[in-house]
Amino acid sequence: MIVIILPLLTCFQLLAQQVKEPPVTDHEWTDAYEPFRVAGNLYYVGTYDLTSYLITTAKGHILINTGVASSASQIEANIKKLGFRLKDVKILLTNQVHHDHVGAMAELKKKTGAKLFVDAKDAAVLRDGGMTDYYFAGASPVFRPVKPDRLLHDGDSVSLGGTSLLFLHHPGHTKGSCSFLVDLKDSARTYRTLISNIPSIIIEKKFSEVTAYPGMKEDYAYTLDTMPKISFDIWVAAHASQFDLHEKRKPADRYNPMLFSDRETYLERLKKIREKYEKMVAEDK
């Protein structure tokens, strides 16, 4: 039995090293962007379109999303520009496990020694580098596999240094897509903040044909029913384009959390996805 298992393990380990990240066809995913303070102790440290968020505390920091593999150095540089240190990151989170949000996760986990928390439904894809993802599945990983340290479920709390995030399971875009609710404070007030995963539909086939994700249709129904009911003061998302960052804010703008209070845009995004979803369901009968 040992003779059989060891070669299999060796083959898997070799395969895991042969990462074939999909080519980046949108330059905005990797274009640099000046980091800024969003609200309270929440900062934007991502690229022009792929968002990464740093939540700072006296006990260390939380980093949400890491962009594609090449984003690691940009995120580190942005954190440094703000006067913080990458090595002080203690917890890593993500809105979803597609390669454009966890591509640099393995590298940043190694550099920081931070604990990685992920939605339980996305854990398997994270471990195998995306090889079992319903959309990017293939013979090789599309990002470096990384092992999570804690599996999260809807309603869980992630806490560090006096800041607590409420974990919200919003499946559909991936099996474990998720959002976070957190109260952020500055000298003026407290902002109930939603760090959302907008549940875009990326498949080009019927729901019934996605055999690697048999519950996709039901998961989207749950998420599209749940997300419009969330109460918040301000919101951001996993892509800058999803919350109109560059229309709402210019790099030279002063600190103003209320730039991101546009609930109408949030609801409109969800409405358009709902319309696409219902059309796809009707065509799938």
mmCIF file of C-alpha atoms in Angstrom:
data_model
loop_
_atom_site.group_PDB
_atom_site.id
_atom_site.type_symbol
_atom_site.label_atom_id
_atom_site.label_comp_id
_atom_site.label_asym_id
_atom_site.label_seq_id
_atom_site.Cartn_x
_atom_site.Cartn_y
_atom_site.Cartn_z
ATOM 1 C CA MET A 1 0.000 0.000 0.000
ATOM 2 C CA ILE A 2 2.827 2.412 0.820
ATOM 3 C CA VAL A 3 4.431 1.734 -2.552
ATOM 4 C CA ILE A 4 1.206 2.859 -4.265
ATOM 5 C CA ILE A 5 0.437 5.923 -2.163
ATOM 6 C CA LEU A 6 3.854 7.554 -2.200
ATOM 7 C CA PRO A 7 4.105 7.842 -6.004
ATOM 8 C CA LEU A 8 0.600 9.287 -6.106
ATOM 9 C CA LEU A 9 1.528 11.878 -3.525
ATOM 10 C CA THR A 10 4.714 12.698 -5.401
ATOM 11 C CA CYS A 11 2.771 13.152 -8.660
ATOM 12 C CA PHE A 12 0.271 15.452 -6.976
ATOM 13 C CA GLN A 13 3.031 17.526 -5.414
ATOM 14 C CA LEU A 14 4.720 17.924 -8.807
ATOM 15 C CA LEU A 15 1.428 18.846 -10.427
ATOM 16 C CA ALA A 16 0.751 21.422 -7.744
ATOM 17 C CA GLN A 17 3.978 23.191 -8.677
ATOM 18 C CA GLN A 18 2.979 23.549 -12.328
ATOM 19 C CA VAL A 19 0.629 26.469 -11.923
ATOM 20 C CA LYS A 20 -0.929 27.720 -15.158
ATOM 21 C CA GLU A 21 -2.640 30.967 -14.262
ATOM 22 C CA PRO A 22 -5.083 32.121 -16.951
ATOM 23 C CA PRO A 23 -3.645 35.058 -18.908
ATOM 24 C CA VAL A 24 -4.585 38.503 -17.626
ATOM 25 C CA THR A 25 -6.455 40.091 -20.533
ATOM 26 C CA ASP A 26 -7.656 43.170 -18.646
ATOM 27 C CA HIS A 27 -4.777 45.518 -17.782
ATOM 28 C CA GLU A 28 -6.883 47.135 -15.051
ATOM 29 C CA TRP A 29 -6.483 43.933 -13.038
ATOM 30 C CA THR A 30 -2.761 44.637 -12.670
ATOM 31 C CA ASP A 31 -2.496 48.425 -13.097
ATOM 32 C CA ALA A 32 -1.204 50.162 -9.976
ATOM 33 C CA TYR A 33 -3.536 52.244 -7.846
ATOM 34 C CA GLU A 34 -2.728 54.573 -4.975
ATOM 35 C CA PRO A 35 -3.852 53.103 -1.642
ATOM 36 C CA PHE A 36 -6.305 55.109 0.457
ATOM 37 C CA ARG A 37 -8.362 55.087 3.624
ATOM 38 C CA VAL A 38 -11.922 53.935 2.962
ATOM 39 C CA ALA A 39 -13.452 54.382 6.424
ATOM 40 C CA GLY A 40 -12.136 54.132 9.964
ATOM 41 C CA ASN A 41 -9.488 51.416 10.027
ATOM 42 C CA LEU A 42 -10.323 50.032 6.568
ATOM 43 C CA TYR A 43 -7.920 50.755 3.698
ATOM 44 C CA TYR A 44 -7.866 49.979 -0.028
ATOM 45 C CA VAL A 45 -4.536 48.340 -0.968
ATOM 46 C CA GLY A 46 -5.407 46.561 -4.218
ATOM 47 C CA THR A 47 -4.802 47.227 -7.903
ATOM 48 C CA TYR A 48 -6.888 49.462 -10.169
ATOM 49 C CA ASP A 49 -9.725 46.930 -10.369
ATOM 50 C CA LEU A 50 -8.898 43.917 -8.195
ATOM 51 C CA THR A 51 -9.621 45.069 -4.679
ATOM 52 C CA SER A 52 -7.639 44.150 -1.596
ATOM 53 C CA TYR A 53 -8.651 45.563 1.780
ATOM 54 C CA LEU A 54 -6.530 46.049 4.880
ATOM 55 C CA ILE A 55 -8.240 46.306 8.260
ATOM 56 C CA THR A 56 -5.761 47.556 10.821
ATOM 57 C CA THR A 57 -5.830 46.974 14.575
ATOM 58 C CA ALA A 58 -3.437 47.291 17.501
ATOM 59 C CA LYS A 59 -3.159 43.483 17.591
ATOM 60 C CA GLY A 60 -2.289 43.070 13.917
ATOM 61 C CA HIS A 61 -4.121 43.375 10.633
ATOM 62 C CA ILE A 62 -6.643 41.560 8.429
ATOM 63 C CA LEU A 63 -6.106 41.379 4.647
ATOM 64 C CA ILE A 64 -9.049 40.571 2.359
ATOM 65 C CA ASN A 65 -8.343 39.378 -1.241
ATOM 66 C CA THR A 66 -4.947 39.174 -2.945
ATOM 67 C CA GLY A 67 -5.581 39.635 -6.669
ATOM 68 C CA VAL A 68 -3.644 37.625 -9.268
ATOM 69 C CA ALA A 69 -0.229 36.123 -8.530
ATOM 70 C CA SER A 70 1.699 39.227 -9.617
ATOM 71 C CA SER A 71 -0.325 41.424 -7.248
ATOM 72 C CA ALA A 72 1.625 40.354 -4.156
ATOM 73 C CA SER A 73 4.361 42.961 -4.545
ATOM 74 C CA GLN A 74 1.848 45.732 -5.288
ATOM 75 C CA ILE A 75 -0.192 44.909 -2.202
ATOM 76 C CA GLU A 76 2.926 44.860 -0.051
ATOM 77 C CA ALA A 77 4.055 48.212 -1.482
ATOM 78 C CA ASN A 78 0.624 49.752 -0.909
ATOM 79 C CA ILE A 79 0.551 48.590 2.692
ATOM 80 C CA LYS A 80 3.986 50.130 3.203
ATOM 81 C CA LYS A 81 2.879 53.437 1.610
ATOM 82 C CA LEU A 82 0.149 53.710 4.214
ATOM 83 C CA GLY A 83 2.673 53.291 7.019
ATOM 84 C CA PHE A 84 1.841 49.688 7.906
ATOM 85 C CA ARG A 85 3.826 46.460 7.668
ATOM 86 C CA LEU A 86 2.910 43.335 5.729
ATOM 87 C CA LYS A 87 4.391 41.162 8.460
ATOM 88 C CA ASP A 88 1.753 42.491 10.875
ATOM 89 C CA VAL A 89 -1.047 40.835 8.891
ATOM 90 C CA LYS A 90 -2.460 38.099 11.136
ATOM 91 C CA ILE A 91 -5.586 36.982 9.253
ATOM 92 C CA LEU A 92 -6.178 36.445 5.536
ATOM 93 C CA LEU A 93 -9.687 36.381 4.053
ATOM 94 C CA THR A 94 -11.209 36.349 0.580
ATOM 95 C CA ASN A 95 -14.585 37.088 -1.021
ATOM 96 C CA GLN A 96 -14.183 34.059 -3.325
ATOM 97 C CA VAL A 97 -11.565 31.617 -4.590
ATOM 98 C CA HIS A 98 -11.239 32.439 -8.275
ATOM 99 C CA HIS A 99 -7.636 33.086 -9.301
ATOM 100 C CA ASP A 100 -8.131 36.856 -9.632
ATOM 101 C CA HIS A 101 -8.837 37.089 -5.892
ATOM 102 C CA VAL A 102 -6.550 34.412 -4.405
ATOM 103 C CA GLY A 103 -3.733 34.282 -6.960
ATOM 104 C CA ALA A 104 -1.218 35.715 -4.493
ATOM 105 C CA MET A 105 -2.716 34.098 -1.384
ATOM 106 C CA ALA A 106 -0.121 31.344 -1.002
ATOM 107 C CA GLU A 107 2.780 33.804 -1.333
ATOM 108 C CA LEU A 108 1.307 36.298 1.125
ATOM 109 C CA LYS A 109 0.425 33.556 3.600
ATOM 110 C CA LYS A 110 4.022 32.384 3.500
ATOM 111 C CA LYS A 111 5.416 35.920 3.839
ATOM 112 C CA THR A 112 3.168 36.909 6.741
ATOM 113 C CA GLY A 113 2.643 33.638 8.570
ATOM 114 C CA ALA A 114 -0.999 34.730 8.854
ATOM 115 C CA LYS A 115 -3.916 32.365 9.369
ATOM 116 C CA LEU A 116 -6.187 31.889 6.361
ATOM 117 C CA PHE A 117 -9.948 31.727 6.952
ATOM 118 C CA VAL A 118 -12.253 30.700 4.104
ATOM 119 C CA ASP A 119 -15.861 29.708 3.478
ATOM 120 C CA ALA A 120 -16.097 25.960 4.047
ATOM 121 C CA LYS A 121 -17.655 25.462 0.609
ATOM 122 C CA ASP A 122 -14.613 26.993 -1.134
ATOM 123 C CA ALA A 123 -11.971 25.147 0.882
ATOM 124 C CA ALA A 124 -11.450 22.234 -1.522
ATOM 125 C CA VAL A 125 -10.856 24.527 -4.507
ATOM 126 C CA LEU A 126 -8.404 26.569 -2.464
ATOM 127 C CA ARG A 127 -6.470 23.445 -1.489
ATOM 128 C CA ASP A 128 -6.114 22.175 -5.051
ATOM 129 C CA GLY A 129 -5.314 25.516 -6.651
ATOM 130 C CA GLY A 130 -8.573 25.743 -8.569
ATOM 131 C CA MET A 131 -8.326 22.336 -10.265
ATOM 132 C CA THR A 132 -11.850 21.392 -9.114
ATOM 133 C CA ASP A 133 -13.415 24.802 -9.716
ATOM 134 C CA TYR A 134 -16.552 24.537 -11.873
ATOM 135 C CA TYR A 135 -15.300 27.232 -14.282
ATOM 136 C CA PHE A 136 -11.495 27.003 -14.336
ATOM 137 C CA ALA A 137 -11.137 23.257 -13.688
ATOM 138 C CA GLY A 138 -8.313 21.587 -15.555
ATOM 139 C CA ALA A 139 -5.273 19.323 -15.332
ATOM 140 C CA SER A 140 -3.140 21.987 -13.641
ATOM 141 C CA PRO A 141 -3.695 24.467 -10.816
ATOM 142 C CA VAL A 142 -4.565 28.035 -11.843
ATOM 143 C CA PHE A 143 -3.090 29.417 -8.622
ATOM 144 C CA ARG A 144 -0.719 28.059 -6.007
ATOM 145 C CA PRO A 145 -2.657 25.694 -3.718
ATOM 146 C CA VAL A 146 -2.973 26.916 -0.156
ATOM 147 C CA LYS A 147 -4.354 25.247 2.949
ATOM 148 C CA PRO A 148 -6.935 27.154 5.012
ATOM 149 C CA ASP A 149 -6.556 27.293 8.792
ATOM 150 C CA ARG A 150 -10.233 27.846 9.651
ATOM 151 C CA LEU A 151 -13.432 27.053 7.779
ATOM 152 C CA LEU A 152 -16.182 29.656 8.037
ATOM 153 C CA HIS A 153 -19.960 29.277 7.972
ATOM 154 C CA ASP A 154 -22.748 31.821 7.608
ATOM 155 C CA GLY A 155 -23.042 33.965 10.725
ATOM 156 C CA ASP A 156 -19.528 33.268 12.016
ATOM 157 C CA SER A 157 -17.459 36.091 13.491
ATOM 158 C CA VAL A 158 -13.869 36.953 12.597
ATOM 159 C CA SER A 159 -12.307 39.133 15.289
ATOM 160 C CA LEU A 160 -8.950 40.786 15.861
ATOM 161 C CA GLY A 161 -7.849 43.698 18.028
ATOM 162 C CA GLY A 162 -11.345 44.976 18.807
ATOM 163 C CA THR A 163 -12.676 44.732 15.225
ATOM 164 C CA SER A 164 -15.221 42.006 14.422
ATOM 165 C CA LEU A 165 -16.457 41.011 10.979
ATOM 166 C CA LEU A 166 -19.721 39.142 10.456
ATOM 167 C CA PHE A 167 -19.267 36.438 7.840
ATOM 168 C CA LEU A 168 -22.064 36.130 5.247
ATOM 169 C CA HIS A 169 -22.308 33.089 2.956
ATOM 170 C CA HIS A 170 -23.297 34.302 -0.535
ATOM 171 C CA PRO A 171 -22.810 31.309 -2.870
ATOM 172 C CA GLY A 172 -23.333 31.182 -6.620
ATOM 173 C CA HIS A 173 -20.358 32.879 -8.233
ATOM 174 C CA THR A 174 -18.357 30.200 -6.410
ATOM 175 C CA LYS A 175 -19.638 27.598 -3.968
ATOM 176 C CA GLY A 176 -18.255 29.634 -1.083
ATOM 177 C CA SER A 177 -18.498 33.235 -2.239
ATOM 178 C CA CYS A 178 -19.044 35.496 0.736
ATOM 179 C CA SER A 179 -19.323 39.022 2.077
ATOM 180 C CA PHE A 180 -18.383 40.674 5.351
ATOM 181 C CA LEU A 181 -20.187 43.183 7.549
ATOM 182 C CA VAL A 182 -18.101 45.302 9.897
ATOM 183 C CA ASP A 183 -18.583 48.430 12.005
ATOM 184 C CA LEU A 184 -15.856 50.989 11.320
ATOM 185 C CA LYS A 185 -15.325 54.084 13.442
ATOM 186 C CA ASP A 186 -13.654 57.426 12.939
ATOM 187 C CA SER A 187 -13.829 60.636 14.966
ATOM 188 C CA ALA A 188 -17.210 61.531 13.440
ATOM 189 C CA ARG A 189 -19.289 58.353 13.517
ATOM 190 C CA THR A 190 -19.608 54.601 13.022
ATOM 191 C CA TYR A 191 -20.117 53.158 9.533
ATOM 192 C CA ARG A 192 -21.834 49.827 9.063
ATOM 193 C CA THR A 193 -19.760 48.576 6.139
ATOM 194 C CA LEU A 194 -20.453 45.792 3.673
ATOM 195 C CA ILE A 195 -17.451 44.276 1.916
ATOM 196 C CA SER A 196 -19.480 42.465 -0.716
ATOM 197 C CA ASN A 197 -19.061 39.808 -3.315
ATOM 198 C CA ILE A 198 -21.404 40.881 -6.112
ATOM 199 C CA PRO A 199 -22.750 37.531 -7.445
ATOM 200 C CA SER A 200 -22.087 37.932 -11.166
ATOM 201 C CA ILE A 201 -23.023 34.989 -13.410
ATOM 202 C CA ILE A 202 -20.116 33.991 -15.641
ATOM 203 C CA ILE A 203 -21.216 30.663 -17.129
ATOM 204 C CA GLU A 204 -22.132 30.448 -20.809
ATOM 205 C CA LYS A 205 -24.264 27.329 -20.468
ATOM 206 C CA LYS A 206 -27.413 26.242 -18.660
ATOM 207 C CA PHE A 207 -27.328 25.776 -14.890
ATOM 208 C CA SER A 208 -28.275 22.110 -15.394
ATOM 209 C CA GLU A 209 -25.186 21.629 -17.544
ATOM 210 C CA VAL A 210 -22.733 22.742 -14.834
ATOM 211 C CA THR A 211 -22.120 19.251 -13.491
ATOM 212 C CA ALA A 212 -19.256 20.358 -11.228
ATOM 213 C CA TYR A 213 -21.658 22.644 -9.341
ATOM 214 C CA PRO A 214 -25.073 20.927 -9.258
ATOM 215 C CA GLY A 215 -26.582 23.343 -6.713
ATOM 216 C CA MET A 216 -25.638 26.537 -8.519
ATOM 217 C CA LYS A 217 -29.171 27.573 -9.472
ATOM 218 C CA GLU A 218 -30.430 27.187 -5.908
ATOM 219 C CA ASP A 219 -27.394 28.964 -4.477
ATOM 220 C CA TYR A 220 -27.925 31.967 -6.743
ATOM 221 C CA ALA A 221 -31.592 32.083 -5.722
ATOM 222 C CA TYR A 222 -30.587 32.191 -2.053
ATOM 223 C CA THR A 223 -27.959 34.892 -2.560
ATOM 224 C CA LEU A 224 -30.125 37.086 -4.786
ATOM 225 C CA ASP A 225 -32.904 36.900 -2.184
ATOM 226 C CA THR A 226 -30.572 37.609 0.729
ATOM 227 C CA MET A 227 -28.228 40.366 -0.429
ATOM 228 C CA PRO A 228 -30.845 43.099 -1.123
ATOM 229 C CA LYS A 229 -32.018 42.811 2.492
ATOM 230 C CA ILE A 230 -28.660 43.678 4.058
ATOM 231 C CA SER A 231 -28.593 46.952 5.968
ATOM 232 C CA PHE A 232 -25.432 49.050 5.707
ATOM 233 C CA ASP A 233 -24.146 52.632 5.594
ATOM 234 C CA ILE A 234 -21.409 52.151 3.003
ATOM 235 C CA TRP A 235 -20.328 49.323 0.721
ATOM 236 C CA VAL A 236 -17.439 48.155 -1.421
ATOM 237 C CA ALA A 237 -16.901 45.028 -3.526
ATOM 238 C CA ALA A 238 -14.371 42.508 -4.824
ATOM 239 C CA HIS A 239 -13.908 44.501 -8.054
ATOM 240 C CA ALA A 240 -13.556 48.294 -8.096
ATOM 241 C CA SER A 241 -15.746 48.424 -11.205
ATOM 242 C CA GLN A 242 -18.594 46.743 -9.328
ATOM 243 C CA PHE A 243 -19.001 49.684 -6.950
ATOM 244 C CA ASP A 244 -17.893 52.416 -9.362
ATOM 245 C CA LEU A 245 -14.799 53.311 -7.357
ATOM 246 C CA HIS A 246 -13.202 55.385 -10.099
ATOM 247 C CA GLU A 247 -16.350 57.360 -10.809
ATOM 248 C CA LYS A 248 -16.956 58.055 -7.120
ATOM 249 C CA ARG A 249 -13.383 58.843 -6.087
ATOM 250 C CA LYS A 250 -10.259 60.341 -7.674
ATOM 251 C CA PRO A 251 -6.759 59.654 -6.303
ATOM 252 C CA ALA A 252 -6.367 63.200 -4.941
ATOM 253 C CA ASP A 253 -9.713 63.172 -3.115
ATOM 254 C CA ARG A 254 -9.769 63.643 0.627
ATOM 255 C CA TYR A 255 -11.006 61.044 3.089
ATOM 256 C CA ASN A 256 -14.771 60.710 2.736
ATOM 257 C CA PRO A 257 -16.445 57.380 3.620
ATOM 258 C CA MET A 258 -19.834 58.583 2.404
ATOM 259 C CA LEU A 259 -18.601 58.416 -1.179
ATOM 260 C CA PHE A 260 -19.492 54.749 -0.859
ATOM 261 C CA SER A 261 -22.997 55.119 0.557
ATOM 262 C CA ASP A 262 -24.767 54.650 -2.790
ATOM 263 C CA ARG A 263 -27.298 51.914 -2.004
ATOM 264 C CA GLU A 264 -29.110 52.503 -5.303
ATOM 265 C CA THR A 265 -26.117 51.288 -7.315
ATOM 266 C CA TYR A 266 -25.817 48.232 -5.083
ATOM 267 C CA LEU A 267 -29.468 47.308 -5.602
ATOM 268 C CA GLU A 268 -29.263 48.020 -9.332
ATOM 269 C CA ARG A 269 -26.300 45.647 -9.695
ATOM 270 C CA LEU A 270 -28.275 42.910 -7.953
ATOM 271 C CA LYS A 271 -31.408 43.639 -9.978
ATOM 272 C CA LYS A 272 -29.573 43.196 -13.295
ATOM 273 C CA ILE A 273 -28.077 39.918 -12.102
ATOM 274 C CA ARG A 274 -31.533 38.781 -10.956
ATOM 275 C CA GLU A 275 -32.930 39.528 -14.418
ATOM 276 C CA LYS A 276 -30.176 37.499 -16.079
ATOM 277 C CA TYR A 277 -30.694 34.701 -13.563
ATOM 278 C CA GLU A 278 -34.453 34.500 -14.163
ATOM 279 C CA LYS A 279 -33.946 34.445 -17.925
ATOM 280 C CA MET A 280 -31.457 31.593 -17.575
ATOM 281 C CA VAL A 281 -33.803 29.651 -15.302
ATOM 282 C CA ALA A 282 -36.647 30.051 -17.790
ATOM 283 C CA GLU A 283 -34.436 28.799 -20.623
ATOM 284 C CA ASP A 284 -33.316 25.833 -18.524
ATOM 285 C CA LYS A 285 -36.758 24.242 -18.198
#
